[in-house]
Short mmCIF file of C-alpha atoms in Angstrom, two decimals:
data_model
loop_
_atom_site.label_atom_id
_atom_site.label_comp_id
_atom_site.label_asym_id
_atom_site.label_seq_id
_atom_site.Cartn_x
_atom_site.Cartn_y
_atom_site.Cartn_z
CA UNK V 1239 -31.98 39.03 -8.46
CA UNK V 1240 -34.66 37.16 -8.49
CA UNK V 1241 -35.37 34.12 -5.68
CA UNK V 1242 -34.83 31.55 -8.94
CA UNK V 1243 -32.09 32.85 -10.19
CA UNK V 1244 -30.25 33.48 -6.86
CA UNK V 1245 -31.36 29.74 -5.61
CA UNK V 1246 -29.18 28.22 -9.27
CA UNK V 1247 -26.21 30.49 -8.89
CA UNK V 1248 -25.66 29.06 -5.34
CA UNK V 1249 -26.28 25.67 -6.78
CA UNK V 1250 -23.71 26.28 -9.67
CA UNK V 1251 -21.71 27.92 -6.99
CA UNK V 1252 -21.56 24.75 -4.46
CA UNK V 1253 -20.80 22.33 -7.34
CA UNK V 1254 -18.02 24.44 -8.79
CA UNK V 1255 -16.63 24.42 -5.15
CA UNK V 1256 -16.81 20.52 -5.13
CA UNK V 1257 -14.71 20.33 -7.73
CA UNK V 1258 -12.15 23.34 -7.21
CA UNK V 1259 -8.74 21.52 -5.69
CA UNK V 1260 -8.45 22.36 -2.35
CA UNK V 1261 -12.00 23.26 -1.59
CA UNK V 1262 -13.81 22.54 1.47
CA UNK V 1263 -14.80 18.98 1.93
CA UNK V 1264 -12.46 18.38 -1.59
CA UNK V 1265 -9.61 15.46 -0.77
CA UNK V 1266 -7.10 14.97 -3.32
CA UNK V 1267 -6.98 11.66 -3.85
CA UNK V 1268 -3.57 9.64 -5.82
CA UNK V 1269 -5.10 6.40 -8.31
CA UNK V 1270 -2.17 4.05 -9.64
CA UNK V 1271 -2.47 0.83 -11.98
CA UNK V 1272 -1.26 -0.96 -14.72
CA UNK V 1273 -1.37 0.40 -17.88
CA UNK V 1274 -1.07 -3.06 -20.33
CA UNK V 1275 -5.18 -2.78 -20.60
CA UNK V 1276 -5.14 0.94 -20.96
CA UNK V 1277 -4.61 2.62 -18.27
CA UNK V 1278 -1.79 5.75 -18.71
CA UNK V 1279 -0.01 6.10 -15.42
CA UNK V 1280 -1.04 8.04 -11.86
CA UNK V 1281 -4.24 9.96 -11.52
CA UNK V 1282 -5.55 12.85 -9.46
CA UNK V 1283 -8.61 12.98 -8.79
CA UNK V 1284 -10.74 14.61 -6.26
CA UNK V 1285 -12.31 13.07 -3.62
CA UNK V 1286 -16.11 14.79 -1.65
CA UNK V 1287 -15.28 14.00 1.56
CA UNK V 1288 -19.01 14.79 2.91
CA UNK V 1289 -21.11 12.14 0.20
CA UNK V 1290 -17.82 9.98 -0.38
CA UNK V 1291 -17.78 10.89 -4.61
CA UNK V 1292 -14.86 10.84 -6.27
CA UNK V 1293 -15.49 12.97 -9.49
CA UNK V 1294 -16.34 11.89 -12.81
CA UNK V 1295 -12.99 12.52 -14.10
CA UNK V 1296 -9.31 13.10 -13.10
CA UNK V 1297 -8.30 16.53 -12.81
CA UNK V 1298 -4.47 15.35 -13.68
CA UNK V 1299 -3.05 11.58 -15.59
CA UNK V 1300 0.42 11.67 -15.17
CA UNK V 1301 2.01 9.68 -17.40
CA UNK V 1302 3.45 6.51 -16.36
CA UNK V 1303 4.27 2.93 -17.15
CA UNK V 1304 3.00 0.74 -14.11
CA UNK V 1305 2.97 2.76 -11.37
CA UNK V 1306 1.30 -0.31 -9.13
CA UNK V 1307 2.71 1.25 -5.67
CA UNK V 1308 2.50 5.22 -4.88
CA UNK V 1309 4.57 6.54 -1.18
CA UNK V 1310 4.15 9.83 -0.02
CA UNK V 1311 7.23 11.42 2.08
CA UNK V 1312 6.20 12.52 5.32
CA UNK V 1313 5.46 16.23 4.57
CA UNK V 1314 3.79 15.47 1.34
CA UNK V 1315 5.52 17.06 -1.19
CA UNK V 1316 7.39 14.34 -2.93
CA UNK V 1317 5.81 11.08 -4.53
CA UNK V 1318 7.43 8.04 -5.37
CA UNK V 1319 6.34 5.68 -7.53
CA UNK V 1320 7.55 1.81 -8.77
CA UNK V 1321 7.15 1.10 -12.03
CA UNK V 1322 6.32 -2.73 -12.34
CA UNK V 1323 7.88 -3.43 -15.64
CA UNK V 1324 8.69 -7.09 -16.92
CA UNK V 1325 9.60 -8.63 -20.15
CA UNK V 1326 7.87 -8.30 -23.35
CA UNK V 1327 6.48 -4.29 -22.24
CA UNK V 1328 7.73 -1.28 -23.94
CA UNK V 1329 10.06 -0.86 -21.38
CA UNK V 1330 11.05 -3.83 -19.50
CA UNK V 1331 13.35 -2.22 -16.82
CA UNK V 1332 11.84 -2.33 -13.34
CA UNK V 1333 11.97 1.42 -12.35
CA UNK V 1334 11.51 3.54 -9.46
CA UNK V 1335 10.21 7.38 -10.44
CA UNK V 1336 10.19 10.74 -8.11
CA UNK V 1337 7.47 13.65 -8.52
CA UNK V 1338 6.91 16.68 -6.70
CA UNK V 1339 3.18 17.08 -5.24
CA UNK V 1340 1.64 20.30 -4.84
CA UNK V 1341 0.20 19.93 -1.29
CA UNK V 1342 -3.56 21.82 -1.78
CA UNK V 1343 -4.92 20.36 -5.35
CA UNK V 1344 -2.07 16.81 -5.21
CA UNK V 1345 -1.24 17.70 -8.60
CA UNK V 1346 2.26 16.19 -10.15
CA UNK V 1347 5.70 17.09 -11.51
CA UNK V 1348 8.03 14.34 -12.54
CA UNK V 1349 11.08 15.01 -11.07
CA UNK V 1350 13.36 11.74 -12.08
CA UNK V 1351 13.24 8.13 -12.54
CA UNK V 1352 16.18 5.54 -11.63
CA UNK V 1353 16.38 1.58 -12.29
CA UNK V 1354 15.31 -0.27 -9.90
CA UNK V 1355 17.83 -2.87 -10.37
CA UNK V 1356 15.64 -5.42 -10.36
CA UNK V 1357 12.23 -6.99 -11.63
CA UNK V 1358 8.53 -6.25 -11.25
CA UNK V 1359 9.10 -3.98 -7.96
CA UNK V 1360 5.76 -4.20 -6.21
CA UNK V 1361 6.55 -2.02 -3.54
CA UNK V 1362 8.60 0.96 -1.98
CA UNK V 1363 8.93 3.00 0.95
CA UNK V 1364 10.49 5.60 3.01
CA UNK V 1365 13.15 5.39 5.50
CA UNK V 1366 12.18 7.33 8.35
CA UNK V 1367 13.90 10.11 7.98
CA UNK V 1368 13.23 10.55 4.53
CA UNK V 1369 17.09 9.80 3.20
CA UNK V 1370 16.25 6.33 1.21
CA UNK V 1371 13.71 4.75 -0.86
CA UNK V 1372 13.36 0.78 0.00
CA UNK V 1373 12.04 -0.51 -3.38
CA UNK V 1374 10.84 -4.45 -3.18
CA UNK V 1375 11.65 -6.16 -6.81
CA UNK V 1376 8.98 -8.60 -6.15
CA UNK V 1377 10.73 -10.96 -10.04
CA UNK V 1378 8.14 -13.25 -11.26
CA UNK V 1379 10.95 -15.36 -12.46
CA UNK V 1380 12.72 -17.29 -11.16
CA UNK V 1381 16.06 -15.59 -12.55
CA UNK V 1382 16.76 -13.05 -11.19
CA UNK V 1383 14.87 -13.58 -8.16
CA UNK V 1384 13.74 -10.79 -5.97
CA UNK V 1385 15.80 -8.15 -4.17
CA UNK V 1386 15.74 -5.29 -1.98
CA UNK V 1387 17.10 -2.35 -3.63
CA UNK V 1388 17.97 0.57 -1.56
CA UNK V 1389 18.09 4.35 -3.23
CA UNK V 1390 18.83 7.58 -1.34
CA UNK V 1391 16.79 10.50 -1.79
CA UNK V 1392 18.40 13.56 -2.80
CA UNK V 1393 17.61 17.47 -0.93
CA UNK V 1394 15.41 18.55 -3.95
CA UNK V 1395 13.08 15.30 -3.67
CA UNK V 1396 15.02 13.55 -6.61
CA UNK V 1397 16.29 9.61 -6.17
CA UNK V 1398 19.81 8.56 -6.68
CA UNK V 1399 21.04 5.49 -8.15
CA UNK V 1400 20.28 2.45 -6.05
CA UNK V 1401 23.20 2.05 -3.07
CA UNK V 1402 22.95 -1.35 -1.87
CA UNK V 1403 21.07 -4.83 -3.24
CA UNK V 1404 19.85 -7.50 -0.36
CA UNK V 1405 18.66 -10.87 -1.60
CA UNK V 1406 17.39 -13.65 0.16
CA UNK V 1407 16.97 -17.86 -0.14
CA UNK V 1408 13.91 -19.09 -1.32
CA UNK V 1409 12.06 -21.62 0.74
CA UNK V 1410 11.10 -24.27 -2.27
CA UNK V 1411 8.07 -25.03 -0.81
CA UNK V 1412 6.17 -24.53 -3.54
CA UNK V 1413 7.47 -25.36 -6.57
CA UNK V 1414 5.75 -22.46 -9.31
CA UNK V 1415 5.72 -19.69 -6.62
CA UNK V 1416 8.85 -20.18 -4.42
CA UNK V 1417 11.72 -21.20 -6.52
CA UNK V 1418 13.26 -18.10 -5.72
CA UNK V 1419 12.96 -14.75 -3.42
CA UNK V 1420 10.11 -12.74 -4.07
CA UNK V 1421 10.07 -9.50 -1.48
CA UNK V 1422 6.97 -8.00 -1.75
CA UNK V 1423 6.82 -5.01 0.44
CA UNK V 1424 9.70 -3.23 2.95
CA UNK V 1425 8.09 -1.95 6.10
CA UNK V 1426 10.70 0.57 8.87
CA UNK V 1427 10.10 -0.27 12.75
CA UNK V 1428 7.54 2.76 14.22
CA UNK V 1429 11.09 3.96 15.49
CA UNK V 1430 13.19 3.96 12.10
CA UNK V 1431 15.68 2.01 13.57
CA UNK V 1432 14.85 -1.34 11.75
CA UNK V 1433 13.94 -2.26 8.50
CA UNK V 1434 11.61 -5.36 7.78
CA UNK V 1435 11.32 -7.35 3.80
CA UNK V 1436 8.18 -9.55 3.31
CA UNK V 1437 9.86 -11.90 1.52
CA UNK V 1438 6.53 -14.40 -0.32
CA UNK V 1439 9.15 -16.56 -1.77
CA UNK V 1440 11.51 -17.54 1.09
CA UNK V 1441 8.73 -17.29 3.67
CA UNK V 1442 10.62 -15.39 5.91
CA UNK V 1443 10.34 -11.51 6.87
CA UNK V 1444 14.60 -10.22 6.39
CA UNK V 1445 15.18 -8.09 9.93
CA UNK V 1446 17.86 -5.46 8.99
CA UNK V 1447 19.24 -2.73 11.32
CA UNK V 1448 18.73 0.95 10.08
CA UNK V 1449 22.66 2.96 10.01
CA UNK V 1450 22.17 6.71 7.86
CA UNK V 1451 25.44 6.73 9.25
CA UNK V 1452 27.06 4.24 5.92
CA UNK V 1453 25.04 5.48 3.23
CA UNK V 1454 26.93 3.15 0.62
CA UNK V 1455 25.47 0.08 3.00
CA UNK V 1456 22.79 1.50 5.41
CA UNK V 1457 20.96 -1.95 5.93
CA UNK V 1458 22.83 -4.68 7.55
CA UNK V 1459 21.53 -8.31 8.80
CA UNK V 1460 19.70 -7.67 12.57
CA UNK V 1461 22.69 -10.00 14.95
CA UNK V 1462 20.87 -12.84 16.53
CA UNK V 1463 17.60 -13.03 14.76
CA UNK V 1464 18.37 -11.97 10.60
CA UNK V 1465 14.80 -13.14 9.90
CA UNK V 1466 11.23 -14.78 11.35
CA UNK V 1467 10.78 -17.91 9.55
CA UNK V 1468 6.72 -17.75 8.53
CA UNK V 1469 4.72 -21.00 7.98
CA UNK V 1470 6.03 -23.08 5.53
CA UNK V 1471 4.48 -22.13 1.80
CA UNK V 1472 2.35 -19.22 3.39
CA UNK V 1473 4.16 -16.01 1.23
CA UNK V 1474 4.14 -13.01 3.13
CA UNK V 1475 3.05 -10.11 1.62
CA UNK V 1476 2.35 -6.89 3.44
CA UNK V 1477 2.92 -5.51 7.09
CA UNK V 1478 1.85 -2.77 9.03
CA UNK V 1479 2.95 -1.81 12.93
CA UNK V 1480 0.18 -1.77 15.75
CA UNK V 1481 -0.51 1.86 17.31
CA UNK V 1482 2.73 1.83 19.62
CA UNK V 1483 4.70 -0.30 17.66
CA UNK V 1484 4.81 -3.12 20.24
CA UNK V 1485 2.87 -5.70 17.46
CA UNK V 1486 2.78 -5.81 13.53
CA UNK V 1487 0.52 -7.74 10.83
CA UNK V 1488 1.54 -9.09 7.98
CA UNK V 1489 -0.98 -10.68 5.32
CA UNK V 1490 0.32 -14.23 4.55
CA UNK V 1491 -1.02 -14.10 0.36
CA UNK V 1492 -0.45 -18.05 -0.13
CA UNK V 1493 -2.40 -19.20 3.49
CA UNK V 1494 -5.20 -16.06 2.97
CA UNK V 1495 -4.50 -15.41 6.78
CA UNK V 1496 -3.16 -12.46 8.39
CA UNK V 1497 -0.14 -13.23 10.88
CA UNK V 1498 0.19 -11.56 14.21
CA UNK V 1499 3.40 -10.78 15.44
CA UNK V 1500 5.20 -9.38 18.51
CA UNK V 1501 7.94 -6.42 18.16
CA UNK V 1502 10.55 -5.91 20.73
CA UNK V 1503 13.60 -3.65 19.38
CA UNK V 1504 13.66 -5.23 16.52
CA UNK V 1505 13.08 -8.82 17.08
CA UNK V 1506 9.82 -10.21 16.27
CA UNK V 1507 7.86 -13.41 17.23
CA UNK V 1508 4.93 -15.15 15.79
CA UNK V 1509 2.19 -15.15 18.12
CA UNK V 1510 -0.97 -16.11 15.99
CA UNK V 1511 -2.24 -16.65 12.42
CA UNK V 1512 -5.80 -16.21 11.47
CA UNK V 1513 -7.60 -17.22 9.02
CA UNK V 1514 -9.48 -14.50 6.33
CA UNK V 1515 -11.63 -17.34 5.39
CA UNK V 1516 -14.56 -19.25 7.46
CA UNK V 1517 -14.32 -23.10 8.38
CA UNK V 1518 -14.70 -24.98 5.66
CA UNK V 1519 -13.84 -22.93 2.69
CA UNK V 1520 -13.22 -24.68 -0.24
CA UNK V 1521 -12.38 -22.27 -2.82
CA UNK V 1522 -8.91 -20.54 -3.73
CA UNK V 1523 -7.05 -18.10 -1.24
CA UNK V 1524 -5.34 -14.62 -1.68
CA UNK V 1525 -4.58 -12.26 1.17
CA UNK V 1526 -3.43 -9.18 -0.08
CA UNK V 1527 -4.19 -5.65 1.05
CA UNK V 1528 -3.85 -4.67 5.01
CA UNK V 1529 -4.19 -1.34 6.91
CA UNK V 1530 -5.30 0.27 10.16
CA UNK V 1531 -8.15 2.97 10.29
CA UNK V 1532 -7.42 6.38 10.50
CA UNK V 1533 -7.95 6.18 14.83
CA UNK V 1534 -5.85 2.70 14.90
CA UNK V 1535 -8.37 1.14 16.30
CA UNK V 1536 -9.28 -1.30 13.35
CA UNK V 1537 -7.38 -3.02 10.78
CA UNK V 1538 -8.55 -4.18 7.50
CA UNK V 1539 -7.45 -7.33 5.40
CA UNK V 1540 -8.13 -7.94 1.57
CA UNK V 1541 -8.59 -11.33 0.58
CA UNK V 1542 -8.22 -12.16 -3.49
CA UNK V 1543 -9.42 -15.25 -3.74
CA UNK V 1544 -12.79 -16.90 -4.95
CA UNK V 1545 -13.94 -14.98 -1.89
CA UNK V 1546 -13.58 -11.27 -2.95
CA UNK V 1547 -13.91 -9.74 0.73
CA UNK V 1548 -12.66 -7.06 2.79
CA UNK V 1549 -12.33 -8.41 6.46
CA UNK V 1550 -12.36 -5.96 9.25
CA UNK V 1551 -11.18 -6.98 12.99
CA UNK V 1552 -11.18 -4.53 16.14
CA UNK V 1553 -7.46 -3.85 17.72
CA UNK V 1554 -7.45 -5.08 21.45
CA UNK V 1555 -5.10 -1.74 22.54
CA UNK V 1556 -4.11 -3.57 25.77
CA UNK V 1557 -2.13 -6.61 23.75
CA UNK V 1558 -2.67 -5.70 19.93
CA UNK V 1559 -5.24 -9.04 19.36
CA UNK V 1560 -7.19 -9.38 16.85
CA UNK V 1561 -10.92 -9.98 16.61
CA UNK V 1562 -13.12 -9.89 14.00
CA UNK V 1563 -16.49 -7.45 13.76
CA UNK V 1564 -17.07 -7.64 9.81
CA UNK V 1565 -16.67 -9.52 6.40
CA UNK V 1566 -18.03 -7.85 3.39
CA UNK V 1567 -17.79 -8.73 -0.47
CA UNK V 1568 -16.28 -5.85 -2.22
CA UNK V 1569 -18.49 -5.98 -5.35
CA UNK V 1570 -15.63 -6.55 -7.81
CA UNK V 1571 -13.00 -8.93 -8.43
CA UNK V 1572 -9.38 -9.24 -7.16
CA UNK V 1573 -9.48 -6.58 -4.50
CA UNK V 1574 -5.68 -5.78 -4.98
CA UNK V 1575 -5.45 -2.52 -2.33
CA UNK V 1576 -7.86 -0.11 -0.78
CA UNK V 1577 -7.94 2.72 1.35
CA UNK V 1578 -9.90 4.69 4.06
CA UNK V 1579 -11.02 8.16 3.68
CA UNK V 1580 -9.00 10.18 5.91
CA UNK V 1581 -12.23 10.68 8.41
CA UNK V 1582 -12.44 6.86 8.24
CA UNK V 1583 -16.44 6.79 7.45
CA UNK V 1584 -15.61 5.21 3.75
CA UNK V 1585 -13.51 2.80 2.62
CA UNK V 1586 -12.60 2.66 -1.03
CA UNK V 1587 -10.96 -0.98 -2.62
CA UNK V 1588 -9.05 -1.03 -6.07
CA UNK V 1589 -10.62 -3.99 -7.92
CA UNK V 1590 -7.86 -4.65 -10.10
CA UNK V 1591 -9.70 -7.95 -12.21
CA UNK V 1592 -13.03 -6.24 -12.44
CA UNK V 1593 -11.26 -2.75 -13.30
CA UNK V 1594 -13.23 -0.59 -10.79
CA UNK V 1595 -12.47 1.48 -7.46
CA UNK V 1596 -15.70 0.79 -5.37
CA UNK V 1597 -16.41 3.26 -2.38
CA UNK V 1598 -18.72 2.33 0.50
CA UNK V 1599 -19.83 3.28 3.67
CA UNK V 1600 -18.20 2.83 6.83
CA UNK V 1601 -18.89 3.24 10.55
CA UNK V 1602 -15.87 4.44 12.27
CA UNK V 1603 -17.01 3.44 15.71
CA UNK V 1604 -17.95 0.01 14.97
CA UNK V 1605 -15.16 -1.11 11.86
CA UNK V 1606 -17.97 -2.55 10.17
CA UNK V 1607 -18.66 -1.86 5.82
CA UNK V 1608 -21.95 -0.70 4.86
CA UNK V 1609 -23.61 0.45 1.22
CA UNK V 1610 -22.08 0.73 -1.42
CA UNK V 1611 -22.03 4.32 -2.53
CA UNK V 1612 -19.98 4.93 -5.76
CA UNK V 1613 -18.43 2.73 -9.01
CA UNK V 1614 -15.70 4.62 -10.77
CA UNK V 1615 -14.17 2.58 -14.03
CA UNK V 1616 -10.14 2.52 -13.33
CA UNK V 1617 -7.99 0.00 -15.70
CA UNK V 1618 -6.21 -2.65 -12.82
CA UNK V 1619 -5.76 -0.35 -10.03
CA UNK V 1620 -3.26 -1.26 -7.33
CA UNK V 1621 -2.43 1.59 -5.39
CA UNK V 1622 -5.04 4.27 -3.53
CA UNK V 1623 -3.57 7.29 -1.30
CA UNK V 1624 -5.21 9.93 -0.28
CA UNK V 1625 -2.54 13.52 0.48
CA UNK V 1626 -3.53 13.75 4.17
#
């Protein structure tokens, strides 16, 4: 063979194994959106972990209507997926769906789908131990309000029909936003023992104690403190637990500020909020999207607003405080989520109003953003998970 010949075949060979699931350096990588501008559910694509590409195309759409929030169980064979359904869409039942995940290429089965017993659900998530689904029907509307809908999960993967509703009381504070409950996302303690709803439209984060033990009621109302009361017409949105558990952070959507808190068996208390925006901003706020790097070491904020920024802050591992090393503009509008690449050196944000998933460079010893690497058309996406 000659030295020509040879030199393309390992050329065709290395970009064949690029693209075969599973390959080295290949990252299976889970893409979910609305589908009202033409989007058609979840997709798989793969993700080059080495130049931080995600290929041209999918290798799998799984049908879906909405499927704005995507949860992995812990050994990564079962997805679950909310379907954010409201009035005046084909089908206007808020729905939760189950899928089985084949662990090397992240490829899809639909298993089942259940009502979610309430409107718009926005976000869902494990139990601990992997027996129940805690689905947040975030309700736009004031009737019925948002709920917490808890559904067990069956030996096979599959979900059973929801067990037990929680609902809230709105705070008022703001007339259009807060008229009623709105949870937004359901977060367990590091330990499983405690349950915690983000609740934008009472301003208060619902502290519920954990019992597999009742399985027609396993949440009940945390004796002594039920729920942290938040700044008044802030909307909490998202949380995630420090390394160790000992503090959380919760993005507060209506103040575009991210809230530290202090954990303690339970029981949390507001230590600090900080702002996502410099002194003197003037323009329109919207905290959305938080997470911690792949080493815990960083966490990241989204903020929606006129701003369109991804703010990074270094994680003081002594107390859990915050301070912040970067602020970069994410190219895009509406940064809705975003996720790291599971070796933390890229960071790739869902732009749901500018219908893109940007990828850029990242340095994983310093938290900060750099280039810009890749622009891959999505329709709205909301939800970005990689399989490991």
């Amino acid at each position: 063979m000659g030295f020509k010949v040879l030199a393309q075949s390992l050329a065709t060979a290395m970009v064949a194994a690029l693209l075969v699931p599973g390959a080295a350096g290949a990252e299976p990588l889970l893409v979910g959106g609305y589908t009202g501008g033409g989007g058609q559910g979840i997709a798989v694509y793969d993700f080059d972990a080495r130049t931080g590409h995600i290929a041209a195309r999918p290798q799998q759409v799984m049908p879906a209507s909405n499927p704005s929030w995507l949860t992995l169980s812990a050994d990564k064979h079962h997805l679950y997926a909310v379907n954010e359904n409201s009035d005046g869409q084909p089908d206007p039942v808020g729905r939760a769906s189950a899928y089985r995940v084949d662990p090397r290429s992240g490829r899809l089965a639909f298993l089942n789908r259940i009502g979610s017993l309430g409107a718009e659900p926005t976000h869902a998530s494990l139990s601990r131990d992997g027996r129940f689904l805690f689905i947040a029907n975030y309700s736009v509307s004031a009737d019925p309000g948002g709920t917490l809908a808890v559904a067990p999960v069956l030996a096979d993967g599959r979900l059973a029909p929801v067990a037990q509703i929680k609902t809230h009381r709105a705070s008022m504070v703001d007339a259009d936003r807060q008229a009623s409950p709105h949870v937004h996302s359901v977060v367990s303690s590091p330990d499983g023992r405690f349950v915690f709803a983000q609740d934008l439209g009472a301003d208060r984060i619902q502290i519920y104690r954990y019992d597999a033990a009742h399985p027609e009621h396993p949440l009940s109302a945390l004796p002594g403190q039920p729920f942290l009361a938040l700044p008044p017409g802030s909307g909490p949105r998202h949380m995630v637990f420090a390394p160790g558990g000992r503090q959380a952070y919760v993005t507060l959507e209506m103040a575009g500020a991210v809230a530290v808190l202090d954990h303690a068996d339970g029981h949390l208390t507001l230590r600090k909020v900080i702002p996502l925006t410099p002194p003197g901003f003037a323009g329109k706020v919207g905290a959305a999207a938080l997470h911690l790097s792949p080493d815990g070491r960083f966490l990241a904020v989204t903020d929606r607003g006129t701003d369109n920024v991804l703010v990074s802050f270094a994680i003081d591992p002594a107390d859990g405080s915050l301070r912040q090393v970067d602020r970069h503009a994410v190219d895009g509008v509406q940064p809705r989520e975003f996720t790291f690449s599971p070796d933390g050196r890229f960071v790739l944000v869902g732009n749901q109003g500018s219908n893109a998933i940007v990828v850029f460079r990242r340095d994983p010893q310093t938290g900060v953003v750099g280039e810009r690497v890749q622009t891959v058309p999505f329709s709205q996406p909301s939800a970005l998970l990689f399989l490991r």
